[in-house]
């Protein structure tokens, strides 16, 4: 009985560890914030349709990078850093596009 409990505990520990290496909660949360900013900018007229389309393409690129990073079962620190850098660039671009003086229709 002790052996069975020990094996179950080890399996649980291994699955938690494997999942934590593949998890990207901070990146996912930032993606949600950026998508919300784009939606809000479109709804309020601060973003043109063309700007929103371009910003959404940037988001798709980040999703693809995240998918590639997760493909081997482990997201390394380097992969996280690259994805975070792309998110920072996208965030600056969202801010710039929302605050430029372009004519909205």
Tab-separated table of N, CA, C and O in Angstrom:
chain	number	residue	atom	x	y	z
A	1	UNK	N	0.817	-1.189	0.000
A	1	UNK	CA	0.000	0.000	0.000
A	1	UNK	C	0.870	1.265	0.000
A	1	UNK	O	0.564	2.219	-0.686
A	2	UNK	N	1.960	1.238	0.809
A	2	UNK	CA	2.862	2.378	0.847
A	2	UNK	C	3.510	2.594	-0.516
A	2	UNK	O	3.685	3.725	-0.959
A	3	UNK	N	3.859	1.501	-1.172
A	3	UNK	CA	4.495	1.588	-2.482
A	3	UNK	C	3.554	2.227	-3.495
A	3	UNK	O	3.975	3.061	-4.293
A	4	UNK	N	2.298	1.854	-3.446
A	4	UNK	CA	1.305	2.410	-4.363
A	4	UNK	C	1.149	3.915	-4.141
A	4	UNK	O	1.094	4.686	-5.106
A	5	UNK	N	1.100	4.333	-2.890
A	5	UNK	CA	0.988	5.770	-2.575
A	5	UNK	C	2.230	6.514	-3.038
A	5	UNK	O	2.147	7.618	-3.559
A	6	UNK	N	3.391	5.911	-2.848
A	6	UNK	CA	4.647	6.530	-3.263
A	6	UNK	C	4.697	6.693	-4.782
A	6	UNK	O	5.081	7.749	-5.294
A	7	UNK	N	4.286	5.655	-5.492
A	7	UNK	CA	4.263	5.719	-6.961
A	7	UNK	C	3.284	6.796	-7.433
A	7	UNK	O	3.597	7.587	-8.328
A	8	UNK	N	2.119	6.850	-6.824
A	8	UNK	CA	1.129	7.866	-7.197
A	8	UNK	C	1.668	9.265	-6.927
A	8	UNK	O	1.493	10.182	-7.744
A	9	UNK	N	2.339	9.457	-5.806
A	9	UNK	CA	2.910	10.761	-5.473
A	9	UNK	C	3.996	11.151	-6.471
A	9	UNK	O	4.076	12.303	-6.895
A	10	UNK	N	4.833	10.184	-6.864
A	10	UNK	CA	5.885	10.461	-7.842
A	10	UNK	C	5.304	10.829	-9.207
A	10	UNK	O	5.784	11.751	-9.869
A	11	UNK	N	4.284	10.123	-9.619
A	11	UNK	CA	3.643	10.426	-10.900
A	11	UNK	C	3.042	11.834	-10.861
A	11	UNK	O	3.192	12.603	-11.811
A	12	UNK	N	2.403	12.180	-9.771
A	12	UNK	CA	1.820	13.519	-9.620
A	12	UNK	C	2.908	14.579	-9.656
A	12	UNK	O	2.779	15.594	-10.342
A	13	UNK	N	3.994	14.346	-8.949
A	13	UNK	CA	5.101	15.299	-8.915
A	13	UNK	C	5.720	15.489	-10.297
A	13	UNK	O	5.979	16.612	-10.718
A	14	UNK	N	5.916	14.406	-10.994
A	14	UNK	CA	6.496	14.485	-12.345
A	14	UNK	C	5.571	15.234	-13.297
A	14	UNK	O	6.016	16.062	-14.081
A	15	UNK	N	4.278	14.973	-13.221
A	15	UNK	CA	3.340	15.663	-14.121
A	15	UNK	C	3.265	17.145	-13.798
A	15	UNK	O	3.167	17.970	-14.700
A	16	UNK	N	3.325	17.509	-12.523
A	16	UNK	CA	3.310	18.929	-12.144
A	16	UNK	C	4.577	19.613	-12.639
A	16	UNK	O	4.530	20.709	-13.182
A	17	UNK	N	5.711	18.954	-12.469
A	17	UNK	CA	6.977	19.520	-12.904
A	17	UNK	C	7.003	19.684	-14.425
A	17	UNK	O	7.423	20.703	-14.940
A	18	UNK	N	6.549	18.698	-15.148
A	18	UNK	CA	6.530	18.766	-16.615
A	18	UNK	C	5.617	19.890	-17.078
A	18	UNK	O	5.938	20.620	-18.009
A	19	UNK	N	4.485	20.038	-16.425
A	19	UNK	CA	3.552	21.090	-16.802
A	19	UNK	C	4.113	22.468	-16.491
A	19	UNK	O	3.922	23.408	-17.238
A	20	UNK	N	4.831	22.612	-15.382
A	20	UNK	CA	5.371	23.916	-15.011
A	20	UNK	C	6.469	24.355	-15.980
A	20	UNK	O	6.662	25.544	-16.195
A	21	UNK	N	7.189	23.421	-16.566
A	21	UNK	CA	8.222	23.769	-17.536
A	21	UNK	C	7.605	24.235	-18.847
A	21	UNK	O	8.221	24.964	-19.602
A	22	UNK	N	6.394	23.818	-19.111
A	22	UNK	CA	5.718	24.130	-20.353
A	22	UNK	C	4.717	25.277	-20.180
A	22	UNK	O	4.199	25.800	-21.147
A	23	UNK	N	4.442	25.653	-18.938
A	23	UNK	CA	3.441	26.684	-18.671
A	23	UNK	C	4.020	28.074	-18.937
A	23	UNK	O	5.186	28.326	-18.699
A	24	UNK	N	3.167	28.948	-19.421
A	24	UNK	CA	3.570	30.331	-19.686
A	24	UNK	C	2.487	31.289	-19.194
A	24	UNK	O	1.925	32.051	-19.976
A	25	UNK	N	2.189	31.288	-17.891
A	25	UNK	CA	1.089	32.108	-17.399
A	25	UNK	C	1.315	33.610	-17.574
A	25	UNK	O	0.382	34.345	-17.899
A	26	UNK	N	2.531	34.083	-17.366
A	26	UNK	CA	2.802	35.512	-17.520
A	26	UNK	C	2.630	35.964	-18.959
A	26	UNK	O	2.084	37.041	-19.233
A	27	UNK	N	3.091	35.148	-19.871
A	27	UNK	CA	2.979	35.474	-21.294
A	27	UNK	C	1.515	35.453	-21.714
A	27	UNK	O	1.045	36.342	-22.419
A	28	UNK	N	0.780	34.461	-21.236
A	28	UNK	CA	-0.644	34.354	-21.567
A	28	UNK	C	-1.413	35.552	-21.024
A	28	UNK	O	-2.270	36.107	-21.720
A	29	UNK	N	-1.115	35.966	-19.804
A	29	UNK	CA	-1.798	37.114	-19.202
A	29	UNK	C	-1.524	38.385	-20.004
A	29	UNK	O	-2.419	39.192	-20.238
A	30	UNK	N	-0.286	38.560	-20.429
A	30	UNK	CA	0.061	39.736	-21.230
A	30	UNK	C	-0.660	39.702	-22.578
A	30	UNK	O	-1.108	40.735	-23.079
A	31	UNK	N	-0.795	38.508	-23.162
A	31	UNK	CA	-1.534	38.384	-24.422
A	31	UNK	C	-2.977	38.855	-24.230
A	31	UNK	O	-3.519	39.568	-25.076
A	32	UNK	N	-3.595	38.453	-23.143
A	32	UNK	CA	-4.978	38.852	-22.868
A	32	UNK	C	-5.083	40.365	-22.740
A	32	UNK	O	-6.012	40.983	-23.269
A	33	UNK	N	-4.112	40.978	-22.021
A	33	UNK	CA	-4.130	42.436	-21.857
A	33	UNK	C	-3.983	43.129	-23.203
A	33	UNK	O	-4.694	44.102	-23.488
A	34	UNK	N	-3.072	42.647	-24.019
A	34	UNK	CA	-2.850	43.288	-25.306
A	34	UNK	C	-4.059	43.139	-26.221
A	34	UNK	O	-4.453	44.086	-26.907
A	35	UNK	N	-4.678	41.960	-26.230
A	35	UNK	CA	-5.881	41.769	-27.047
A	35	UNK	C	-7.000	42.695	-26.579
A	35	UNK	O	-7.744	43.247	-27.396
A	36	UNK	N	-7.112	42.872	-25.272
A	36	UNK	CA	-8.126	43.781	-24.728
A	36	UNK	C	-7.845	45.223	-25.170
A	36	UNK	O	-8.766	45.957	-25.553
A	37	UNK	N	-6.576	45.630	-25.133
A	37	UNK	CA	-6.214	46.984	-25.559
A	37	UNK	C	-6.577	47.207	-27.028
A	37	UNK	O	-7.072	48.276	-27.400
A	38	UNK	N	-6.339	46.210	-27.850
A	38	UNK	CA	-6.661	46.322	-29.280
A	38	UNK	C	-8.176	46.415	-29.467
A	38	UNK	O	-8.662	47.281	-30.195
A	39	UNK	N	-8.922	45.554	-28.793
A	39	UNK	CA	-10.388	45.579	-28.897
A	39	UNK	C	-10.949	46.907	-28.413
A	39	UNK	O	-11.835	47.493	-29.038
A	40	UNK	N	-10.429	47.379	-27.302
A	40	UNK	CA	-10.898	48.656	-26.738
A	40	UNK	C	-10.562	49.809	-27.680
A	40	UNK	O	-11.381	50.704	-27.891
A	41	UNK	N	-9.364	49.777	-28.242
A	41	UNK	CA	-8.962	50.826	-29.181
A	41	UNK	C	-9.841	50.859	-30.418
A	41	UNK	O	-10.184	51.921	-30.927
A	42	UNK	N	-10.233	49.694	-30.891
A	42	UNK	CA	-11.123	49.616	-32.047
A	42	UNK	C	-12.516	50.125	-31.689
A	42	UNK	O	-13.122	50.896	-32.439
A	43	UNK	N	-13.009	49.707	-30.526
A	43	UNK	CA	-14.357	50.092	-30.097
A	43	UNK	C	-14.479	51.598	-29.855
A	43	UNK	O	-15.514	52.192	-30.134
A	44	UNK	N	-13.421	52.203	-29.330
A	44	UNK	CA	-13.478	53.635	-29.015
A	44	UNK	C	-13.066	54.515	-30.190
A	44	UNK	O	-13.137	55.738	-30.099
A	45	UNK	N	-12.613	53.899	-31.254
A	45	UNK	CA	-12.217	54.670	-32.426
A	45	UNK	C	-10.789	55.169	-32.373
A	45	UNK	O	-10.374	55.960	-33.206
A	46	UNK	N	-10.013	54.707	-31.414
A	46	UNK	CA	-8.620	55.128	-31.318
A	46	UNK	C	-7.728	54.357	-32.293
A	46	UNK	O	-6.607	54.771	-32.545
A	47	UNK	N	-8.244	53.248	-32.803
A	47	UNK	CA	-7.518	52.461	-33.796
A	47	UNK	C	-8.344	52.366	-35.069
A	47	UNK	O	-9.551	52.132	-35.012
A	48	UNK	N	-7.680	52.515	-36.197
A	48	UNK	CA	-8.358	52.295	-37.464
A	48	UNK	C	-8.433	50.787	-37.705
A	48	UNK	O	-7.744	50.012	-37.046
A	49	UNK	N	-9.246	50.397	-38.660
A	49	UNK	CA	-9.365	48.967	-38.986
A	49	UNK	C	-8.020	48.420	-39.458
A	49	UNK	O	-7.644	47.296	-39.105
A	50	UNK	N	-7.314	49.217	-40.224
A	50	UNK	CA	-6.006	48.781	-40.737
A	50	UNK	C	-5.003	48.602	-39.592
A	50	UNK	O	-4.253	47.629	-39.559
A	51	UNK	N	-4.985	49.548	-38.650
A	51	UNK	CA	-4.083	49.443	-37.503
A	51	UNK	C	-4.414	48.200	-36.671
A	51	UNK	O	-3.525	47.458	-36.272
A	52	UNK	N	-5.691	47.992	-36.424
A	52	UNK	CA	-6.123	46.839	-35.629
A	52	UNK	C	-5.722	45.535	-36.316
A	52	UNK	O	-5.267	44.590	-35.652
A	53	UNK	N	-5.877	45.489	-37.625
A	53	UNK	CA	-5.510	44.288	-38.373
A	53	UNK	C	-4.016	44.000	-38.220
A	53	UNK	O	-3.614	42.851	-37.991
A	54	UNK	N	-3.202	45.035	-38.305
A	54	UNK	CA	-1.749	44.874	-38.165
A	54	UNK	C	-1.372	44.432	-36.748
A	54	UNK	O	-0.537	43.547	-36.555
A	55	UNK	N	-2.018	45.027	-35.754
A	55	UNK	CA	-1.732	44.675	-34.360
A	55	UNK	C	-2.172	43.237	-34.048
A	55	UNK	O	-1.491	42.530	-33.296
A	56	UNK	N	-3.272	42.820	-34.636
A	56	UNK	CA	-3.729	41.436	-34.443
A	56	UNK	C	-2.760	40.454	-35.106
A	56	UNK	O	-2.540	39.354	-34.592
A	57	UNK	N	-2.161	40.853	-36.214
A	57	UNK	CA	-1.154	40.013	-36.866
A	57	UNK	C	0.065	39.857	-35.954
A	57	UNK	O	0.644	38.763	-35.868
A	58	UNK	N	0.435	40.930	-35.258
A	58	UNK	CA	1.527	40.844	-34.291
A	58	UNK	C	1.183	39.838	-33.187
A	58	UNK	O	2.040	39.057	-32.760
A	59	UNK	N	-0.056	39.845	-32.739
A	59	UNK	CA	-0.489	38.913	-31.692
A	59	UNK	C	-0.437	37.465	-32.183
A	59	UNK	O	-0.028	36.572	-31.446
A	60	UNK	N	-0.825	37.261	-33.433
A	60	UNK	CA	-0.756	35.906	-33.994
A	60	UNK	C	0.691	35.418	-34.067
A	60	UNK	O	0.983	34.241	-33.832
A	61	UNK	N	1.603	36.332	-34.369
A	61	UNK	CA	3.023	35.984	-34.422
A	61	UNK	C	3.501	35.536	-33.034
A	61	UNK	O	4.229	34.542	-32.924
A	62	UNK	N	3.082	36.225	-32.000
A	62	UNK	CA	3.470	35.873	-30.636
A	62	UNK	C	2.887	34.512	-30.252
A	62	UNK	O	3.563	33.688	-29.641
A	63	UNK	N	1.645	34.258	-30.631
A	63	UNK	CA	1.019	32.958	-30.357
A	63	UNK	C	1.804	31.851	-31.052
A	63	UNK	O	2.052	30.789	-30.465
A	64	UNK	N	2.223	32.092	-32.281
A	64	UNK	CA	2.997	31.091	-33.024
A	64	UNK	C	4.349	30.849	-32.358
A	64	UNK	O	4.793	29.700	-32.251
A	65	UNK	N	4.984	31.902	-31.886
A	65	UNK	CA	6.268	31.756	-31.193
A	65	UNK	C	6.092	30.928	-29.923
A	65	UNK	O	6.929	30.080	-29.604
A	66	UNK	N	5.005	31.177	-29.218
A	66	UNK	CA	4.724	30.442	-27.988
A	66	UNK	C	4.489	28.962	-28.295
A	66	UNK	O	4.984	28.083	-27.589
A	67	UNK	N	3.771	28.701	-29.376
A	67	UNK	CA	3.488	27.317	-29.772
A	67	UNK	C	4.779	26.582	-30.130
A	67	UNK	O	4.973	25.429	-29.740
A	68	UNK	N	5.671	27.240	-30.849
A	68	UNK	CA	6.955	26.632	-31.223
A	68	UNK	C	7.784	26.365	-29.968
A	68	UNK	O	8.402	25.312	-29.835
A	69	UNK	N	7.776	27.318	-29.031
A	69	UNK	CA	8.545	27.147	-27.797
A	69	UNK	C	8.040	25.961	-26.982
A	69	UNK	O	8.823	25.241	-26.365
A	70	UNK	N	6.731	25.741	-26.998
A	70	UNK	CA	6.137	24.644	-26.229
A	70	UNK	C	6.239	23.295	-26.933
A	70	UNK	O	6.028	22.262	-26.314
A	71	UNK	N	6.580	23.283	-28.192
A	71	UNK	CA	6.549	22.060	-28.993
A	71	UNK	C	7.425	20.942	-28.435
A	71	UNK	O	7.057	19.778	-28.496
A	72	UNK	N	8.566	21.289	-27.886
A	72	UNK	CA	9.457	20.251	-27.374
A	72	UNK	C	9.161	19.877	-25.923
A	72	UNK	O	9.860	19.050	-25.341
A	73	UNK	N	8.142	20.470	-25.348
A	73	UNK	CA	7.738	20.106	-23.988
A	73	UNK	C	8.334	20.971	-22.907
A	73	UNK	O	8.002	20.828	-21.743
A	74	UNK	N	9.236	21.886	-23.262
A	74	UNK	CA	9.847	22.758	-22.265
A	74	UNK	C	10.098	24.127	-22.868
A	74	UNK	O	10.705	24.243	-23.925
A	75	UNK	N	9.625	25.153	-22.173
A	75	UNK	CA	9.880	26.528	-22.596
A	75	UNK	C	11.092	27.003	-21.800
A	75	UNK	O	11.035	27.141	-20.578
A	76	UNK	N	12.196	27.236	-22.486
A	76	UNK	CA	13.431	27.643	-21.812
A	76	UNK	C	13.396	29.122	-21.452
A	76	UNK	O	12.551	29.877	-21.954
A	77	UNK	N	14.325	29.534	-20.602
A	77	UNK	CA	14.428	30.946	-20.219
A	77	UNK	C	14.685	31.815	-21.446
A	77	UNK	O	14.156	32.915	-21.555
A	78	UNK	N	15.500	31.311	-22.346
A	78	UNK	CA	15.817	32.066	-23.557
A	78	UNK	C	14.582	32.250	-24.432
A	78	UNK	O	14.345	33.336	-24.970
A	79	UNK	N	13.795	31.188	-24.567
A	79	UNK	CA	12.565	31.280	-25.367
A	79	UNK	C	11.586	32.259	-24.719
A	79	UNK	O	10.963	33.066	-25.408
A	80	UNK	N	11.472	32.194	-23.394
A	80	UNK	CA	10.599	33.132	-22.682
A	80	UNK	C	11.051	34.566	-22.909
A	80	UNK	O	10.246	35.463	-23.130
A	81	UNK	N	12.367	34.787	-22.847
A	81	UNK	CA	12.915	36.129	-23.030
A	81	UNK	C	12.599	36.669	-24.424
A	81	UNK	O	12.235	37.848	-24.570
A	82	UNK	N	12.723	35.822	-25.425
A	82	UNK	CA	12.436	36.250	-26.803
A	82	UNK	C	10.950	36.599	-26.955
A	82	UNK	O	10.597	37.633	-27.543
A	83	UNK	N	10.092	35.762	-26.387
A	83	UNK	CA	8.647	36.016	-26.478
A	83	UNK	C	8.292	37.296	-25.729
A	83	UNK	O	7.527	38.140	-26.221
A	84	UNK	N	8.853	37.472	-24.535
A	84	UNK	CA	8.596	38.691	-23.750
A	84	UNK	C	9.045	39.931	-24.512
A	84	UNK	O	8.376	40.958	-24.492
A	85	UNK	N	10.194	39.853	-25.182
A	85	UNK	CA	10.692	40.985	-25.961
A	85	UNK	C	9.714	41.322	-27.085
A	85	UNK	O	9.424	42.493	-27.331
A	86	UNK	N	9.199	40.314	-27.761
A	86	UNK	CA	8.207	40.559	-28.816
A	86	UNK	C	6.947	41.191	-28.235
A	86	UNK	O	6.334	42.054	-28.860
A	87	UNK	N	6.564	40.767	-27.035
A	87	UNK	CA	5.389	41.355	-26.397
A	87	UNK	C	5.631	42.821	-26.047
A	87	UNK	O	4.729	43.646	-26.181
A	88	UNK	N	6.837	43.144	-25.602
A	88	UNK	CA	7.159	44.540	-25.292
A	88	UNK	C	7.071	45.403	-26.542
A	88	UNK	O	6.531	46.507	-26.517
A	89	UNK	N	7.603	44.876	-27.638
A	89	UNK	CA	7.545	45.608	-28.909
A	89	UNK	C	6.097	45.804	-29.336
A	89	UNK	O	5.703	46.894	-29.742
A	90	UNK	N	5.303	44.740	-29.222
A	90	UNK	CA	3.885	44.828	-29.592
A	90	UNK	C	3.154	45.832	-28.702
A	90	UNK	O	2.313	46.594	-29.182
A	91	UNK	N	3.477	45.837	-27.423
A	91	UNK	CA	2.827	46.758	-26.496
A	91	UNK	C	3.138	48.213	-26.856
A	91	UNK	O	2.249	49.066	-26.848
A	92	UNK	N	4.384	48.489	-27.190
A	92	UNK	CA	4.769	49.841	-27.605
A	92	UNK	C	4.047	50.235	-28.891
A	92	UNK	O	3.613	51.375	-29.055
A	93	UNK	N	3.911	49.260	-29.777
A	93	UNK	CA	3.232	49.539	-31.046
A	93	UNK	C	1.744	49.825	-30.826
A	93	UNK	O	1.178	50.729	-31.448
A	94	UNK	N	1.123	49.063	-29.930
A	94	UNK	CA	-0.286	49.304	-29.596
A	94	UNK	C	-0.443	50.721	-29.047
A	94	UNK	O	-1.321	51.477	-29.476
A	95	UNK	N	0.423	51.074	-28.115
A	95	UNK	CA	0.355	52.418	-27.521
A	95	UNK	C	0.531	53.494	-28.586
A	95	UNK	O	-0.238	54.462	-28.636
A	96	UNK	N	1.526	53.310	-29.434
A	96	UNK	CA	1.780	54.300	-30.486
A	96	UNK	C	0.576	54.455	-31.414
A	96	UNK	O	0.154	55.576	-31.708
A	97	UNK	N	0.028	53.346	-31.862
A	97	UNK	CA	-1.091	53.401	-32.807
A	97	UNK	C	-2.345	54.003	-32.167
A	97	UNK	O	-3.106	54.709	-32.830
A	98	UNK	N	-2.557	53.745	-30.886
A	98	UNK	CA	-3.736	54.296	-30.223
A	98	UNK	C	-3.611	55.800	-29.984
A	98	UNK	O	-4.620	56.487	-29.875
A	99	UNK	N	-2.385	56.295	-29.904
A	99	UNK	CA	-2.189	57.701	-29.542
A	99	UNK	C	-1.654	58.553	-30.684
A	99	UNK	O	-1.314	59.724	-30.462
A	100	UNK	N	-1.588	58.012	-31.881
A	100	UNK	CA	-1.157	58.858	-32.991
A	100	UNK	C	-2.321	59.742	-33.417
A	100	UNK	O	-3.460	59.570	-32.999
A	101	UNK	N	-2.040	60.710	-34.223
A	101	UNK	CA	-3.071	61.696	-34.593
A	101	UNK	C	-3.726	61.370	-35.934
A	101	UNK	O	-4.153	62.244	-36.655
A	102	UNK	N	-3.834	60.082	-36.226
A	102	UNK	CA	-4.436	59.668	-37.486
A	102	UNK	C	-5.943	59.924	-37.475
A	102	UNK	O	-6.591	59.824	-36.434
A	103	UNK	N	-6.453	60.215	-38.620
A	103	UNK	CA	-7.910	60.439	-38.766
A	103	UNK	C	-8.654	59.116	-38.688
A	103	UNK	O	-8.349	58.189	-39.416
A	104	UNK	N	-9.601	59.010	-37.788
A	104	UNK	CA	-10.403	57.797	-37.634
A	104	UNK	C	-11.701	57.941	-38.406
A	104	UNK	O	-12.266	59.020	-38.498
A	105	UNK	N	-12.197	56.821	-38.890
A	105	UNK	CA	-13.463	56.842	-39.625
A	105	UNK	C	-14.450	55.948	-38.963
A	105	UNK	O	-14.198	55.007	-38.359
